[in-house]
XYZ file of C-alpha atoms in Angstrom:
292
model
C 17.240 3.186 -18.504
C 14.048 3.242 -16.463
C 10.604 3.940 -17.886
C 9.836 7.668 -17.768
C 6.747 6.995 -15.649
C 8.766 5.316 -12.902
C 10.158 7.404 -10.060
C 11.628 6.654 -6.657
C 10.339 7.697 -3.252
C 12.931 9.135 -0.906
C 11.527 6.647 1.628
C 13.635 4.070 -0.245
C 16.723 5.849 1.149
C 15.295 7.157 4.385
C 18.532 6.305 6.234
C 20.292 9.125 4.364
C 19.884 12.904 4.692
C 17.652 14.322 1.966
C 20.504 15.698 -0.168
C 22.399 12.415 -0.083
C 19.244 10.426 -0.844
C 18.548 12.613 -3.883
C 22.149 12.196 -5.064
C 21.796 8.406 -4.983
C 18.391 8.442 -6.684
C 19.711 10.688 -9.450
C 22.843 8.613 -9.915
C 20.734 5.474 -10.310
C 18.994 7.083 -13.272
C 15.612 8.216 -11.927
C 14.215 11.564 -13.049
C 11.485 12.067 -10.447
C 10.759 11.438 -6.779
C 8.110 11.264 -4.124
C 9.192 13.134 -0.990
C 8.700 11.374 2.339
C 7.352 13.159 5.408
C 5.886 10.470 7.665
C 6.359 10.210 11.451
C 8.430 7.180 12.357
C 9.109 6.407 8.694
C 10.850 9.277 6.911
C 11.546 12.916 7.785
C 13.098 14.127 4.530
C 10.508 16.874 4.739
C 10.702 17.961 8.398
C 7.704 16.884 10.441
C 7.729 20.313 12.111
C 7.930 22.403 8.965
C 8.462 26.145 9.251
C 9.265 28.821 6.680
C 12.972 28.077 6.948
C 12.341 24.364 6.507
C 10.333 25.005 3.363
C 13.180 27.088 1.911
C 15.809 24.493 2.772
C 13.885 21.605 1.209
C 13.172 23.648 -1.921
C 16.873 24.491 -2.286
C 17.988 20.871 -1.883
C 15.409 19.587 -4.358
C 16.192 22.256 -6.933
C 19.930 21.506 -6.716
C 19.204 17.831 -7.422
C 17.462 18.541 -10.717
C 14.848 15.885 -9.901
C 11.146 16.468 -10.481
C 8.749 15.947 -7.578
C 5.596 13.948 -8.235
C 4.109 14.073 -4.713
C 4.792 14.605 -1.020
C 3.747 11.642 1.106
C 2.796 13.173 4.447
C 0.648 13.061 7.578
C -1.230 16.038 9.020
C -3.051 14.289 11.863
C -5.537 11.499 12.516
C -8.243 12.344 10.015
C -10.875 10.208 11.768
C -10.325 11.892 15.140
C -13.108 14.380 16.006
C -10.534 16.594 17.736
C -8.482 17.025 14.541
C -9.081 20.503 13.122
C -7.253 20.886 9.833
C -8.170 24.542 9.744
C -5.787 25.038 12.670
C -3.040 22.748 11.334
C -0.276 25.079 10.173
C 1.701 22.084 8.938
C -0.869 21.506 6.187
C -0.384 25.023 4.832
C 3.405 24.696 4.974
C 3.257 21.404 3.078
C 1.034 22.980 0.432
C 3.445 25.897 0.091
C 6.301 23.440 -0.299
C 4.417 21.350 -2.841
C 3.669 24.442 -4.891
C 7.268 25.662 -4.801
C 8.828 22.329 -5.802
C 6.212 21.702 -8.489
C 4.676 18.639 -6.845
C 1.420 17.465 -8.320
C -0.119 16.406 -5.013
C 0.008 15.811 -1.297
C -0.628 12.183 -0.362
C -2.622 12.000 2.880
C -3.481 8.892 4.922
C -6.927 7.346 5.246
C -7.150 7.707 9.026
C -5.206 6.949 12.167
C -2.836 4.049 12.659
C -5.000 1.247 14.011
C -7.978 -0.675 12.686
C -10.551 0.160 15.350
C -12.757 3.198 14.712
C -12.800 5.952 17.311
C -16.607 6.167 17.293
C -18.044 3.903 14.592
C -16.774 2.864 11.179
C -19.378 4.939 9.353
C -18.704 8.017 11.502
C -14.957 7.641 11.163
C -15.133 7.234 7.387
C -17.369 10.301 7.171
C -14.861 12.248 9.254
C -11.888 11.157 7.105
C -13.780 12.119 3.963
C -14.700 15.534 5.358
C -11.071 16.235 6.268
C -9.780 15.064 2.895
C -12.357 17.223 1.136
C -11.297 20.229 3.227
C -7.609 19.586 2.498
C -8.391 19.266 -1.209
C -10.151 22.642 -1.203
C -7.132 24.241 0.491
C -4.745 22.487 -1.892
C -6.460 23.782 -5.008
C -5.747 27.337 -3.859
C -2.067 26.437 -4.175
C -2.479 24.680 -7.522
C -1.942 21.302 -5.849
C -4.080 18.153 -5.674
C -4.785 15.845 -2.755
C -4.453 12.085 -3.138
C -5.075 9.501 -0.445
C -3.604 6.053 0.059
C -7.070 4.614 0.502
C -5.880 1.153 1.565
C -3.142 0.962 4.193
C -2.892 -2.299 6.069
C -2.040 -0.609 9.380
C -4.540 2.267 9.246
C -8.307 2.644 9.543
C -8.979 1.674 5.920
C -7.096 -1.600 6.124
C -9.094 -3.642 3.595
C -10.398 -3.284 0.069
C -13.928 -2.982 1.454
C -13.060 -0.043 3.690
C -11.052 1.597 0.906
C -14.083 1.356 -1.374
C -16.342 2.817 1.326
C -13.985 5.790 1.694
C -13.767 6.290 -2.076
C -17.562 6.579 -2.212
C -17.458 9.399 0.341
C -14.676 11.634 -0.962
C -14.780 14.261 -3.671
C -14.017 12.642 -7.075
C -11.281 15.267 -7.492
C -9.276 13.464 -4.783
C -7.049 10.824 -6.344
C -6.497 7.311 -5.028
C -2.953 6.038 -4.477
C -2.704 2.303 -5.098
C 0.014 0.550 -3.093
C 0.701 -3.015 -4.230
C 2.154 -4.063 -0.895
C -0.698 -2.868 1.320
C -3.283 -4.546 -0.897
C -1.538 -7.919 -0.761
C -0.621 -7.613 2.924
C -4.327 -7.068 3.662
C -5.251 -10.270 1.838
C -6.486 -8.356 -1.194
C -5.857 -8.604 -4.923
C -4.182 -5.751 -6.863
C -6.026 -6.762 -10.030
C -9.411 -6.446 -8.319
C -8.359 -3.186 -6.653
C -7.270 -1.626 -9.939
C -10.440 -2.657 -11.726
C -12.728 -1.534 -8.898
C -11.081 1.871 -8.394
C -10.559 2.431 -12.118
C -10.125 6.043 -13.142
C -9.933 7.158 -9.505
C -6.336 5.878 -9.309
C -3.879 8.770 -9.695
C -0.574 7.265 -8.553
C 0.925 3.868 -7.723
C 3.402 2.860 -5.017
C 5.543 -0.155 -5.857
C 6.840 -2.494 -3.211
C 6.443 -6.189 -2.459
C 4.712 -7.976 0.420
C 3.701 -11.333 1.775
C 0.000 -12.097 1.858
C -2.053 -11.377 4.944
C -5.289 -12.932 6.156
C -8.539 -10.984 6.166
C -11.476 -11.979 8.369
C -14.531 -12.589 6.197
C -17.144 -12.861 8.940
C -18.608 -9.434 8.295
C -16.114 -7.632 10.507
C -13.941 -6.692 7.515
C -10.761 -6.698 9.572
C -7.264 -8.123 9.333
C -6.392 -11.232 11.322
C -2.735 -11.387 10.354
C -1.230 -8.586 8.218
C 1.426 -9.644 5.754
C 4.948 -8.243 5.670
C 5.284 -5.042 3.594
C 9.021 -4.669 4.194
C 10.409 -7.189 1.711
C 12.365 -6.430 -1.448
C 10.649 -6.505 -4.832
C 10.687 -10.097 -6.052
C 10.829 -11.628 -2.578
C 7.128 -11.336 -1.780
C 3.857 -12.502 -3.308
C 2.784 -9.452 -5.322
C 1.699 -10.102 -8.911
C 3.139 -6.942 -10.433
C 2.489 -8.057 -14.006
C -1.170 -8.761 -13.326
C -1.608 -5.496 -11.445
C 0.062 -3.396 -14.151
C -1.984 -5.119 -16.838
C -5.153 -4.353 -14.849
C -4.115 -0.714 -14.519
C -3.606 -0.556 -18.265
C -7.053 -2.076 -18.842
C -8.753 0.710 -16.861
C -6.848 3.412 -18.727
C -4.360 4.375 -16.008
C -1.716 6.658 -17.500
C -0.224 8.048 -14.306
C 3.137 7.442 -12.692
C 4.661 4.825 -10.400
C 7.117 5.246 -7.520
C 9.370 2.667 -5.920
C 8.693 2.961 -2.204
C 11.174 0.403 -0.916
C 10.864 0.446 2.849
C 12.643 -2.898 2.894
C 14.138 -4.505 5.972
C 15.538 -7.676 4.410
C 18.668 -6.016 2.993
C 21.436 -3.815 4.348
C 21.680 -0.111 3.585
C 24.699 -0.856 1.406
C 22.561 -3.176 -0.732
C 19.771 -0.631 -1.296
C 21.110 0.985 -4.488
C 21.495 -2.378 -6.230
C 18.092 -3.591 -4.990
C 16.466 -0.356 -6.172
C 18.043 -0.741 -9.599
C 16.816 -4.335 -9.831
C 13.297 -3.271 -8.854
C 13.393 -0.423 -11.367
C 14.511 -2.761 -14.138
C 11.714 -5.239 -13.347
C 8.938 -2.637 -13.308
C 10.324 -0.948 -16.431
C 10.223 -4.273 -18.261
C 6.583 -4.771 -17.267
C 5.667 -1.226 -18.283
C 7.377 -1.657 -21.637
C 5.446 -4.911 -22.144
C 2.177 -3.026 -21.679
C 3.382 -0.362 -24.139
C 3.989 -3.062 -26.765
C 0.595 -4.663 -26.145
C -1.204 -1.375 -26.796
C 0.895 -0.226 -29.792
């Protein structure tokens, strides 16, 4: 039995149609999911989402009986001056979907794929923050929150320093998603990240990674990103230390296995997901005992 705070992202079974992925996740014993809607990663929520698409996803999710914690999505390059979220119909459709399936939040990225700013780092961070703040205002009209994965090793905010700079700029109502793998793959430390972001952390993605190298010459960039596509237990993530640090800052939110692994076959994914769920549940139960 998995801890009640631990869910599973549909990205873990992105090779399956949404209905089949939800069947597997439910059969494994999870009660909640994150829905994936990321170009080139997972299209369980269609990337071109119309009214019919919203209805179809709602029907499939409701049939599964699984609760939805968040929708992990992309609505454009938020640091691009040409991005106008006011004209992005996809954002409104995603918010309608989130409201109808009872999701707590949309998870939006911290900028475009790529480390180089379009204009300057300060300008780009300001632009991302402005777009996230706008999206958050729109989301609240639907009874939905906006969270951002503030550190993503392949996007604009690719280091702990850039993630912190973004966090300073965005509305405190916008939650931070902590992803163990991206922190380690950027050369960072999940314990430091948890303690520095503190109460801003609203959700946690669980997957393993090998450690990357960060350039410390003032450029705050990644020399050699680590591998974020390894199974839990095969990388260098200190899950125990990170979960203990989350406990120490009062985090009481939920976790999701986001197992975009490439070191196992699709047939091995259910067993690997169960093993990861058992490991994280054990660590979460340990923290329960420490605080009881």
